[in-house]
Backbone as a ProteinNet text record, in pm:
[ID]
protein_1_A
[PRIMARY]
MFDKWYKKEKPIQGLTGMGGGVSSRSTGGGPFAFVATGGTKSGPTGGYFYHVYDKGQNTSFVVESGEGTIEVMLQGGGGNGGQGRGSTTPTQGGGGGGGGATGVWNALVSKGSYPVYTTGGPGPSRFGPNPDGLRANGGGNGGPGSPPTAPGGSGGTNDTNLAGASITGDYSGNAGGNGSFGGSSGAGAAAGGYPQPNSLWWRPYISPGAGQGNEGAGNPGDDGNDYGGGASGGGGGQPLDGGGAGPGKPGGSGGGGRCVIRYPDAI
[TERTIARY]
82.1	0	85.7	215.3	300.3	385	359.9	441.9	435.2	319.1	305.5	394.9	438.6	525.1	671.9	705.5	845.4	881.9	783.5	812	883.7	995.7	1074.6	1016.6	983	925.1	1024.5	1023.3	1105.2	1035.7	1099.4	1032.4	1001	891	853.9	948.5	1000.8	1095	1020.7	1059.8	998	1047.4	963.1	1001.5	1084.2	1174.7	1256.4	1207.3	1256.9	1220.3	1104.3	1033.5	928.4	796.9	778.1	650.6	672.5	568.1	576.1	640.4	660.5	720.2	634.2	684.4	613.7	586.2	464	426.7	490.5	519.1	570.6	503.7	475.9	413.5	511.7	640.1	737.2	867.5	932.2	1068.3	1169.4	1124.2	1209.5	1292.4	1338.5	1424	1347.4	1417.1	1354.4	1375.2	1363.3	1396.9	1302	1181.1	1083.2	1051.6	1134.9	1113.2	1125.3	1045.3	1052.6	1171.8	1266.2	1387.4	1410	1426.5	1446.5	1555.2	1623.9	1728.6	1708.2	1779.7	1776.6	1743.6	1798.1	1776.1	1835.6	1780	1817.8	1713	1748.9	1653.9	1657.1	1539.2	1529.2	1414.7	1414	1305.9	1350	1252.9	1111.4	1076.7	997.1	947.1	795.2	730.8	585.7	534.1	617.7	577	607.6	683.9	714.1	862.8	909.1	1038	1015.6	1114.7	1107	1231.9	1213.4	1323.6	1301	1393.8	1380.3	1483.4	1436.6	1522.1	1506.7	1609.4	1605	1639.3	1625.3	1641.2	1776.7	1772	1893.6	1946.9	1881.5	1928.7	1861.2	1913.7	1851.6	1915.5	1861.3	1912.3	1795.2	1782.8	1674.3	1626.5	1501.9	1446.6	1457.1	1533.7	1565.1	1499.2	1407.6	1347.9	1437.5	1507.9	1602.5	1533.9	1421.4	1344.3	1203.2	1110.1	972.7	887.6	765.3	665.6	576	530.2	441	392.8	297.8	243.6	314	369.5	437.7	356.4	382.5	326.1	437.2	406.2	503.1	448.9	525.1	492.4	593.7	544.8	630.1	591.8	693	671.8	744	668.1	728.4	793.5	892.9	962.6	879	902.9	835.7	897.7	818.6	866.3	950.9	1032.9	1114	1028.4	1072.6	1008.6	1055.1	968.7	1001.2	1087	1157.1	1243.4	1159.2	1199	1132.8	1174.6	1091.6	1116.6	1152.4	1260.1	1300.5	1345.1	1413.9	1474.6	1373.7	1250.1	1145.2	1031.5	943.3	829.4	702	607	614.7	694.6	754.7	823.6	720.5	763.7	670.8	746	685.6	744.4	717.2	802.8	784.4	680	626.4	528.8	592.6	515.9	565.4	559.1	646.6	648.4	534.6	482.2	377	430.7	344.4	383.5	384.5	473	479.8	365.2	324.5	219.6	268.2	174.7	200.9	115.3	177.2	103.2	140	39.4	60.5	-5.7	69	20.1	40.7	-42.6	-15	35.4	145.1	203.7	248.7	207.6	251.8	385.3	486.5	620.6	672.3	762.2	826.3	974.5	1046	1190.5	1230.9	1317.8	1362.8	1405	1443.3	1492.6	1396.5	1358.4	1263.9	1334.9	1357.5	1427.9	1351	1425.2	1369.3	1440.3	1361.9	1418.1	1359.5	1445.6	1400.6	1476.1	1404.7	1464.1	1549.6	1653.2	1735.2	1686.5	1585.5	1522.9	1381.5	1317.8	1179.9	1172.4	1065.7	1046.8	983.7	964	892.8	979	911.6	972.8	903.1	980.3	924.8	968.8	876.9	907	869.1	965.9	938.1	1002	977.6	1045.5	1000.9	1090	1060.2	1030.3	920.4	835.1	715	704.3	590.9	620.8	552.6	575.9	481.4	515	439.8	513.9	438.3	505	427.5	500.5	447.7	518.2	444.4	505	532	637.1	674.9	585.8	590.6	516.2	577.5	495.3	544.4	622.7	712.5	789.7	705.3	729.9	659.9	704.2	612.7	644	723.7	803.5	880.1	789.7	839.1	765.7	762.6	652.1	639.2	493.3	459.5	318.6	253	123.3	34.8	33.1	90.4	84.7	218	235.8	347	283.1	233.7	152.9	234.5	169	230.4	232.7	325	336.6	220.3	184.9	77	123	27.7	59.5	81.7	167.6	195.3	80	73.3	-27.4	40.6	-36.6	16.3	-23.1	63.2	36.2	57.7	-33.8	-23.2	-15.7	102.9	124	210.6	174.8	249.8	150.5	165.8	75.8	80.5	-35.9	-43.1	-39.7	-53	-48.2	-180.8	-219.8	-339.7	-309.7	-362.2	-334.5	-434.1	-382.4	-465.8	-469.2	-375.8	-372.7	-328	-418.9	-392.2	-407.4	-294.5	-297.3	-217.8	-290	-224.4	-162.1	-51.4	12.4	-71	-46.9	-117.5	-47.2	-123.5	-67.9	1.6	110.5	182.1	106.2	142.7	77.8	131.2	49.3	88.7	175.3	268.6	341.1	253.6	285.7	202.4	288.4	223.7	291.8	329.7	435.4	486.8	597.8	628.8	742.9	713.2	588.4	557.8	558.5	619	629.7	522.4	496	400	461	379.1	427.1	434.3	533.8	539.2	429.2	391.5	280.1	328.2	239.3	271	256.3	314.6	303.8	158.6	128.1	-8.4	-60.2	26.7	-16.8	-38.2	-40.8	-64.9	-190.4	-283.5	-275.5	-339.8	-264.3	-313.9	-260.7	-334.5	-294.1	-161.7	-85.3	43.1	28.3	-94	-115.4	-103.5	-116.3	-93.4	53.8	82.7	219.7	319	279.1	372.1	386	293.4	287.8	415.8	481.2	603.8	718.9	706.5	815.9	806.2	698.4	689	695.6	737.3	746.2	640.8	551.6	446.3	492.4	606.1	645.9	683.1	666	700.9	754.8	819.2	870.4	759.3	782.2	682.1	701.6	591.3	599.9	652.1	721.6	772.5	672.5	646.6	547.2	597.9	725.8	780.4	880.6	925.3	1023	1163.5	1253.3	1393.7	1442.7	1359.5	1401.6	1403.3	1504.5	1502.7	1397.9	1358.5	1260.3	1318.6	1232.9	1273.5	1273.3	1363.7	1364.4	1247.2	1198.9	1100.4	1166.8	1087.6	1140.3	1154.5	1255.6	1266.2	1144.1	1112.2	1006.1	868.3	856	722	700.4	759.3	722.5	780.8	700.1	749.3	818.2	895.5	969.4	891.7	919.4	853.4	923.9	847.9	905.1	997.6	1081.9	1169.8	1095.5	1137	1075.9	1117.8	1032.8	1069.7	1176.2	1234.1	1339.8	1291.2	1368.2	1332.6	1357.8	1263.3	1284.5	1414.2	1485.9	1612	1592.5	1680.5	1678.3	1706.2	1630.7	1651.1	1568.2	1481	1393.4	1441.9	1353.6	1386.6	1382.6	1433.3	1431.4	1552.8	1591.4	1702	1658.4	1750.1	1716.2	1620.6	1542.5	1455.8	1536.8	1478.7	1549.4	1512.6	1606.7	1578.4	1481	1404.1	1317.3	1395.4	1334	1399.4	1397.4	1477.3	1483.6	1377.2	1323.3	1220.3	1275.8	1187	1226.4	1243.9	1316.4	1342.5	1233.5	1243	1146.7	1197.1	1110.8	1145.5	1060.6	1113.2	1038.7	1054.8	943.5	946.3	864.4	923.5	858.2	848.5	733.7	722.8	644	667.7	595.8	603.8	503	503.4	621.7	662.1	774.8	732.3	609.3	560.3	500.1	548.3	500.9	602.2
-120.7	0	126.1	109.2	227.1	241	154.3	160.1	296.1	358.6	486.1	594.8	581.1	681.2	655.1	530.4	498	456.8	441.5	402.4	514.6	482.6	584	609.4	736.2	773.9	859.9	845.1	930.5	1064	1179.9	1309	1342.7	1414.4	1460.5	1571.9	1564.1	1663.7	1780.3	1903	2020.9	2041.9	2103.3	2137.4	2264.3	2277.8	2397.5	2484.4	2609.6	2701.6	2788.7	2841.4	2939.7	2876.4	2746.1	2684.8	2567.7	2528.3	2411.7	2442.4	2339.1	2355.9	2289.3	2278.4	2213.1	2314.1	2318.3	2415.6	2380.7	2485.9	2467.3	2567.4	2531	2622	2664.3	2647.5	2680.3	2724.6	2820.6	2857.3	2803.7	2716.9	2671.3	2549.3	2538.5	2426.4	2321.4	2213.5	2110.2	2139	2035.4	2050.7	2138.9	2165.2	2239.3	2376.2	2422.3	2554.5	2661.3	2769.7	2878.9	2967.2	2971.5	3051.8	3133.8	3266.1	3353.8	3455.6	3498.7	3599.2	3704	3816	3920	4055.8	4160.3	4295.8	4316.4	4410.5	4431.4	4363.9	4250.4	4168.8	4207.4	4212.1	4241.7	4161.2	4153.3	4085.6	3952.4	3880.5	3915.8	4034.4	4126	4242.6	4239.5	4232.4	4222.7	4098.1	3991.9	3866.4	3854.3	3950.4	3948.5	3967.5	3901.8	3934.4	4035.4	4123.9	4226.8	4222.2	4242.8	4257	4387.9	4480.5	4612	4626.4	4666.5	4693.4	4841	4918.1	5060.7	5085.4	5211.1	5243.8	5196.9	5139.3	5092.5	4960.4	4900.7	4774.8	4659.8	4630.6	4534.5	4397.3	4321.5	4187.8	4089.5	3997.2	3899.3	3869.3	3824.6	3765.9	3615.2	3549.4	3408.4	3327	3237.9	3142.7	3019.5	2999.2	2888.4	2756.3	2762.8	2641.4	2680.8	2588.2	2609	2680.1	2703.9	2771.8	2853.1	2967.5	3048.4	3171.2	3240	3362.8	3482.5	3565.7	3686.7	3807.8	3920.8	4048.7	4129.6	4188.3	4264.9	4405.8	4507.1	4645.7	4699.2	4751.4	4814.9	4960.7	5047	5189.1	5230.6	5278.7	5328	5464.1	5494.4	5622.6	5737.8	5856.5	5976.5	6026.1	6093.2	6143	6268.5	6293.4	6415	6536.2	6651.5	6775.1	6817.8	6886.6	6931.5	7056.9	7075.3	7192.5	7318.1	7426.5	7554	7616.1	7703.8	7770.2	7916.4	7958.5	8097.6	8152.7	8263.2	8328.9	8389.8	8354.3	8414	8455.6	8535.3	8581.5	8527.7	8471	8460	8337.7	8346.8	8231.8	8133.5	8012.6	7911.1	7811.4	7777.9	7678.3	7536.7	7443.3	7303.2	7236.2	7124.6	7049.3	6968.5	6941.1	6862.3	6713.7	6637.7	6492.5	6425.9	6318.1	6242.1	6157.9	6125.1	6040.6	5893.4	5817.3	5673.7	5599.5	5488.2	5405.3	5332.8	5302.7	5221.3	5096.3	4978.9	4853.2	4761.2	4690.3	4593.8	4462.7	4352.6	4223.3	4114.9	4010.7	3882	3790	3719.7	3633.7	3502.7	3391.1	3259.5	3227.6	3202.5	3176	3044	2982.2	2858.7	2867.6	2760	2761.9	2810.1	2909	2966.7	3110.7	3174.9	3312.1	3401.8	3513.4	3608.3	3742.7	3784.9	3911.8	4030.2	4124.1	4249.1	4363.6	4456.9	4571.8	4698.5	4785.1	4914.1	5024.4	5120.2	5223.5	5319.1	5368.9	5472.5	5610.6	5618.4	5743.1	5711.4	5787.8	5756.1	5624.9	5552.9	5426.6	5324.3	5199.4	5098.9	5033	4976.4	4883	4748.8	4637.9	4508.8	4398.5	4301.7	4177.2	4062.5	3974.8	3863.2	3882	3786.8	3789	3904.7	3947.5	4053.6	3988.4	4024.8	4141.4	4113.4	3991.5	3959.3	4002.1	3941.1	3974	4081.3	4135.3	4244.5	4373.7	4478.4	4601	4723.9	4817.1	4949.5	5047.1	5100.5	5185.5	5325.9	5384	5518.5	5624.7	5743.1	5854.6	5903.5	5962.7	6016.5	6144.8	6174.2	6297.6	6417	6529.8	6651.3	6700.6	6762.6	6813.7	6942.6	6972	7096.8	7216.7	7332.2	7455.4	7482.7	7452.2	7468.2	7492.7	7610.3	7640.8	7533.2	7503.1	7579.4	7531.3	7412.9	7362.6	7301.7	7287.3	7210.3	7114.6	7000.4	6913.2	6846	6824.4	6746.3	6599.3	6524.9	6382	6303.9	6195.4	6111	6030.4	5991.3	5908.2	5764.1	5694.4	5554.4	5463.9	5345.2	5245.1	5111.5	5017.8	4887.9	4777.3	4674.6	4557.6	4431.1	4334	4205.8	4094.9	4036.5	3930.7	3819.8	3775.1	3668.5	3567.1	3441.7	3336.9	3326	3311.6	3298.5	3429.8	3543	3675.1	3747.8	3825.1	3908.8	4043.5	4148.7	4283.1	4318.2	4368.7	4406.8	4557.7	4629.4	4775.7	4832.1	4895.7	4942.2	5094	5165.5	5311.9	5372.3	5426.4	5492.3	5623.3	5661.1	5788.1	5906.3	6018.7	6140.8	6208.4	6284.6	6353.4	6482.8	6515.9	6639.9	6761.1	6876.8	7000.6	7052.2	7126.9	7185.9	7309.9	7330.2	7456.2	7565.4	7689.7	7799	7909.3	7993.4	8109	8206.1	8278.3	8367.3	8303.7	8176.5	8112.5	8022	8016.2	7932.1	7784.6	7703.1	7560.3	7480.3	7360.6	7272.4	7199.1	7171.9	7100.6	6951.4	6886.7	6741.3	6680.6	6557.5	6491.7	6394.6	6365.4	6273.1	6128.3	6038.2	5894.7	5850.3	5737.8	5688.3	5651.2	5604.4	5562.1	5675.2	5797.3	5913.3	5984.4	6028.8	6012.5	5881	5799	5677.3	5675.9	5615.3	5622.7	5553.1	5610	5552.9	5419	5385.6	5258	5139.4	5161.8	5054.9	5016.1	4886.3	4841.5	4899.4	4921	4965	5116.3	5189.3	5333.9	5406.7	5369	5439.7	5422.8	5328.4	5304.4	5389.1	5464.9	5551.9	5697.1	5781.9	5924.8	5997.1	6069.1	6135.8	6262.6	6317.3	6449.1	6452.3	6567.7	6588.8	6730.1	6756.1	6889.9	6992.8	7108.2	7214.6	7302.3	7343	7431.7	7569.2	7634.2	7768.8	7871	7970	8068.9	8164.9	8183.9	8279.7	8216.5	8296.5	8249.3	8249	8181.5	8189.7	8091.2	7997.9	7902.3	7760.3	7681.9	7540.9	7464.3	7348.7	7267.3	7198.7	7172.2	7095.5	6946.7	6873.2	6728.3	6666.1	6554.2	6477	6400.6	6357.4	6274.9	6130.9	6061.7	5919.6	5846	5734.7	5644.1	5704.8	5771.1	5805.3	5938.8	6045.6	6179.4	6219.8	6286	6341.8	6475.3	6520.4	6646.3	6758.7	6881.7	6995.8	7030.9	7095.9	7142.7	7260.8	7287.1	7402.4	7530.9	7640.4	7768.8	7819.2	7898.8	7964.5	8069.8	8120.4	8218.7	8347.6	8397.3	8520.9	8639.3	8734	8850.7	8924	8966.5	9036.4	9186.2	9262	9406.7	9435	9522.5	9556.2	9470.5	9384.1	9303.9	9162.6	9078.3	8937.7	8860.5	8739.4	8653.8	8564.1	8523.2	8429.4	8288.7	8193.7	8056.6	7993	7898.4	7822.9	7736.9	7708.5	7632.5	7484.3	7398.6	7255.5	7214.2	7110.4	7053.3	6966.5	6935.5	6851.6	6704.2	6626.7	6482.3	6411.1	6304.3	6228.9	6145.1	6098.6	6013.4	5868.9	5791.2	5651.7	5559.8	5431.3	5331	5249.1	5160.8	5077.4	4951.2	4844.6	4720.2	4678.3	4644	4591	4462.3	4357.9	4227.7	4191.5	4140.6	4091.2	3960.5	3880.2	3754.7	3714.8	3640.9	3600.9	3511.4	3514.5	3430.7	3286.6	3253.2	3116.7	3055.9	3096.4	3027.7	2922.1
0	0	0	35.7	39	-86.7	-187.3	-307	-374.6	-367.9	-438.8	-380.3	-257.1	-196.7	-228.9	-260.1	-277.6	-419.8	-503	-639.8	-712.9	-774.1	-843.5	-981	-1008.5	-1137.1	-1213.1	-1342.5	-1428.1	-1445.2	-1415.7	-1426.8	-1570.7	-1589	-1721.7	-1763.4	-1881.9	-1930.2	-1993.8	-1959	-2018.4	-2160.2	-2241.2	-2376.7	-2374.5	-2467.4	-2476	-2588	-2589.8	-2697	-2655.4	-2757.5	-2733.9	-2692.4	-2711.8	-2676.7	-2584.3	-2513.3	-2427.3	-2295.7	-2217.2	-2085.3	-1980.6	-1861.1	-1752.2	-1643.3	-1598.3	-1496.4	-1362.7	-1288.5	-1153.4	-1063	-941.2	-846	-738.7	-762.4	-658.6	-720.3	-655.5	-694.4	-594	-507.5	-398.7	-432.1	-555.8	-592	-669.2	-710.4	-790.7	-937.5	-1022.7	-1164	-1241.6	-1188.6	-1265.4	-1204.8	-1113.5	-1056.2	-1163.5	-1152.9	-1248.6	-1213.1	-1302	-1281.8	-1408.3	-1391.7	-1507.1	-1476.7	-1583	-1571.9	-1681.4	-1666	-1767.9	-1709.3	-1772.4	-1725.3	-1587.8	-1514.1	-1374.2	-1288.5	-1228.4	-1152.6	-1005.3	-943.9	-801.6	-742	-608.9	-539.7	-479.6	-422.1	-428.9	-338.5	-394.6	-322.2	-328.9	-212	-211.8	-280.6	-280.6	-341.3	-489.2	-547.9	-690.2	-716.6	-822.2	-881.4	-993.1	-1011.7	-1115.6	-1202.5	-1332.2	-1428.1	-1502.7	-1491.8	-1553.7	-1665.8	-1783.5	-1899.1	-1934	-1905.1	-1935.1	-2081.5	-2123.9	-2265.6	-2318.3	-2436.1	-2500.1	-2447.4	-2347.3	-2288.8	-2365	-2482.1	-2572.7	-2553.5	-2461.2	-2433.2	-2442.7	-2350.2	-2353.2	-2212.1	-2204.7	-2082.6	-2102	-2015.6	-2034.1	-1923.8	-1963.8	-1870.4	-1869.8	-1760.3	-1752	-1720.5	-1648.9	-1621.4	-1580.3	-1602.4	-1560.1	-1662.4	-1623.1	-1705.4	-1614.1	-1660.6	-1579	-1652.6	-1592.9	-1649.6	-1588.1	-1672.9	-1628.6	-1672.2	-1608.6	-1652.1	-1718.6	-1832.7	-1910.3	-1931.8	-1890.4	-1920.9	-2020.6	-2130.9	-2230.2	-2245.2	-2250.3	-2273.1	-2399.6	-2497.8	-2620.4	-2599	-2679.7	-2668.1	-2721	-2667.2	-2715.9	-2845.9	-2927.5	-3056.1	-3044.5	-3147.1	-3153.7	-3192.1	-3148.3	-3190.6	-3328.7	-3400.6	-3535.6	-3537.8	-3648.1	-3668.4	-3689.4	-3620.9	-3643.4	-3776.4	-3827.7	-3955.9	-3930.3	-3990.8	-3978.5	-4111.6	-4106.5	-4223	-4319	-4306.7	-4388.5	-4296.7	-4347.9	-4270.1	-4333.5	-4256.5	-4110.6	-4068.6	-3952.2	-3895.9	-3839.6	-3818.8	-3768.2	-3682	-3568.1	-3479.6	-3527.6	-3486.2	-3520.5	-3432.6	-3482.6	-3405.7	-3294.4	-3189.7	-3077.4	-3105.1	-3043.3	-3059.2	-2983.9	-3042.1	-2976.3	-2861.9	-2767.7	-2655.8	-2693.6	-2633.5	-2658.8	-2592.7	-2653.5	-2596.8	-2472.4	-2383.4	-2265.2	-2274.9	-2271.2	-2278.4	-2164.7	-2112.6	-2004.7	-2047.3	-2039.5	-2085.7	-1981.5	-1987.7	-1925.6	-2034.9	-2009.9	-2111.8	-2049.5	-2110.2	-2066.6	-2133	-2051.8	-2104.6	-2048.2	-2122.4	-2079.9	-2112.4	-2087.7	-2102.2	-2240.6	-2243	-2368.9	-2350.3	-2459.8	-2458.6	-2534.7	-2474	-2531.3	-2549.5	-2672.3	-2694.4	-2635.5	-2581.3	-2531.2	-2601.5	-2654.8	-2725.5	-2666.1	-2615.7	-2562.6	-2634.8	-2684.2	-2767.8	-2688	-2752.4	-2692.9	-2730.7	-2810.2	-2853.3	-2894.3	-2979.3	-3016	-3092.4	-3072.1	-3140	-3048.7	-3100.9	-3021.4	-2915.7	-2817.4	-2724.1	-2745.8	-2737.8	-2779.2	-2684	-2663.8	-2594	-2686.4	-2716.3	-2804.6	-2940.7	-3030.2	-3160	-3247.6	-3334.8	-3431	-3566.5	-3637.5	-3614	-3525.7	-3474.4	-3388.2	-3245.5	-3151.3	-3012	-2962	-2847	-2785.7	-2815.6	-2847.8	-2891.3	-2843.1	-2781.5	-2749.8	-2843.5	-2938.6	-3040.6	-2988.5	-3040.6	-3000.5	-3062.9	-3006.4	-3062.5	-3192.3	-3278	-3403.1	-3382.8	-3476.2	-3469.9	-3511.8	-3448.6	-3487.2	-3623.8	-3696.2	-3828.5	-3823.1	-3927.9	-3930.7	-3956.1	-3918.1	-3945	-4094.2	-4157.8	-4301.6	-4333.6	-4387.6	-4414.1	-4500	-4479.8	-4391.7	-4246.9	-4217.7	-4081	-4040.9	-3910.2	-3853.4	-3753.4	-3802.1	-3716.1	-3606.8	-3494.2	-3388.7	-3425.4	-3366.5	-3393	-3333.6	-3398.7	-3348.9	-3227.9	-3144.2	-3029.5	-3069.5	-2997	-3024.8	-2984.3	-3043.6	-3012.8	-2980.6	-2925.9	-2884.4	-2981	-2993.3	-3075.8	-2993.2	-3009.7	-2940.1	-3043.7	-3062.2	-3161	-3102.6	-2982.9	-2916.5	-2863.2	-2904.3	-2857.9	-2706	-2646	-2501.5	-2426.6	-2497.7	-2433.2	-2453.2	-2353.1	-2362.1	-2299.1	-2360.5	-2310.4	-2200.4	-2089.5	-1975.4	-1954.1	-2015	-2006.5	-2139.3	-2212.2	-2348.3	-2351.6	-2346	-2336.4	-2452.2	-2548.9	-2661.6	-2615.7	-2679.8	-2647.5	-2695.4	-2636.2	-2673.9	-2791.6	-2868.6	-2984.6	-2942.8	-3012.7	-2985.6	-3037.6	-2985.7	-3027.1	-3160.3	-3230.5	-3358.4	-3337.4	-3429.3	-3430.2	-3490.2	-3464	-3512.2	-3573	-3651.8	-3708.3	-3597.9	-3621	-3518.6	-3438.3	-3469.2	-3407.6	-3291.1	-3241.1	-3125.5	-3164.7	-3082.8	-3113.7	-3042.1	-3095.2	-3031.1	-2913	-2812.1	-2693.5	-2721.2	-2663.1	-2667.8	-2583.5	-2615.9	-2548.8	-2442.1	-2349	-2239.7	-2283.9	-2205.3	-2229.5	-2220.7	-2289.9	-2289.9	-2152.4	-2063.4	-1931.2	-1832.6	-1880.5	-1793.7	-1841.5	-1756	-1610.4	-1565.6	-1502	-1439.6	-1296.7	-1203.1	-1062.2	-1033.9	-944.9	-905.1	-835	-791.1	-723.8	-818.8	-949.1	-1045.3	-1041.6	-1042.3	-1016.2	-1114.4	-1239.1	-1343.5	-1353.1	-1290.6	-1310.9	-1267.5	-1156.7	-1118.9	-1217.6	-1310.4	-1404.9	-1531	-1547.4	-1663.9	-1619.2	-1711.7	-1683.5	-1766.1	-1700.5	-1776.5	-1846.1	-1805.1	-1852	-1998.3	-2058.7	-2198.9	-2213.6	-2328.1	-2352	-2363.1	-2307.7	-2312.3	-2436	-2494.8	-2610.2	-2571.3	-2663.6	-2639.6	-2691.2	-2611.4	-2648.7	-2755.3	-2761.8	-2856.5	-2950.5	-3045.2	-3142.2	-3081	-3149.9	-3114.6	-3012	-2968	-2865.8	-2921.1	-2885.8	-2926.1	-2847.4	-2900.8	-2830.3	-2708.5	-2611.2	-2493.4	-2526.3	-2462.1	-2477.9	-2402.4	-2456.5	-2382.3	-2268.9	-2173	-2064.8	-2111.7	-2060.3	-2090.2	-2036.8	-2103.5	-2064.1	-2087.1	-2203.5	-2247.1	-2310.7	-2260.1	-2303.3	-2437.3	-2520	-2645	-2621.8	-2721.6	-2711.4	-2776.9	-2733.1	-2797.1	-2927.4	-3016.4	-3142.2	-3120	-3218.9	-3211.4	-3247.2	-3187.8	-3219	-3355.8	-3415.7	-3540.4	-3514.9	-3623.3	-3609.5	-3544.8	-3452.7	-3384.4	-3477.7	-3485.1	-3573.2	-3538.4	-3641.6	-3623.5	-3639.8	-3577.6	-3598.6	-3745.5	-3801.6	-3941.9	-4035.5	-3978.8	-4063.2	-4079.6	-4128.7	-4148.5	-4017.9	-4022.2	-3904.6	-3905.7	-3787	-3775.1	-3812.6	-3810.3	-3847.4	-3748	-3798.3	-3709.3	-3613.6	-3500.3	-3396.7	-3403.1	-3365.4	-3369.5	-3260.2	-3290.5	-3188.8	-3092.1	-2979.9	-2880.1	-2918	-2847.3	-2868	-2785	-2842.1	-2771.1	-2658.4	-2572.5	-2461.7	-2503.9	-2424	-2452.9	-2401.7	-2439.4	-2397.2	-2279.3	-2230.8	-2115.5	-2117.7	-2057.7	-2036.9	-1890.8	-1827.7	-1690.3	-1688.1	-1634.1	-1622.4	-1475.3	-1434.8	-1298.1	-1297.8	-1193.6	-1176.1	-1029.2	-980.3	-839.6	-806.3	-682.2	-640.8	-617.7	-653.9	-632.4	-759.3	-877.1	-998.3	-1038.2
[MASK]
+++++++++++++++++++++++++++++++++++++++++++++++++++++++++++++++++++++++++++++++++++++++++++++++++++++++++++++++++++++++++++++++++++++++++++++++++++++++++++++++++++++++++++++++++++++++++++++++++++++++++++++++++++++++++++++++++++++++++++++++++++++++++++++++++++++++++++

């Protein structure tokens, strides 16, 4: 009657690669414990491990063993501000950069390597294979000061193209402001995840700030904040003594992207 406690069984082998794997409910050792590396890992804090990939940290999230559902937050980079127009009258400011999208997903992962791409400037942030995977697209660049308009950049959007993943927070970036005649530039836009409450686990990892538009001519655009904010457009050329105008000013640089992954310490 005690054979079932002492009979030696061959363990089931987990599948490797992007699909398959064996579930585990413990990280406390054993051949099927969920163990992952990559980025800057911390925890467990509040019952979770965290992996943070800052802008330009393009490596991988590696599941060394086990299978489980993780949460993935991606922040797209903010767009660049447009060049201001000068030297002719009327001068015109450049458009502001759009804000990057903020996306939050649940994703089932198993043993294997998952590429992570975080932009060092405007553009998408991605988890998983390219061109598929999870993607938070960056904000569009602001248009240059050129009549009749200097449009602000469009806000970024999210894409879900990874088997076993579902989006739980879908926040498109905001559009940048238009440049105007007289040299005033458009303001950069905030990240898609703003305004959202700080109580959301991912909210402290994004920056809502963006470059502010310049009210007058002759000023360069402000840079966007990293992790979401778009940059303001450049001001048009400031009028010169004796007539005419100086050169248009460059727009600011957009903010970078970020990826944050978390999962319970007991999957």
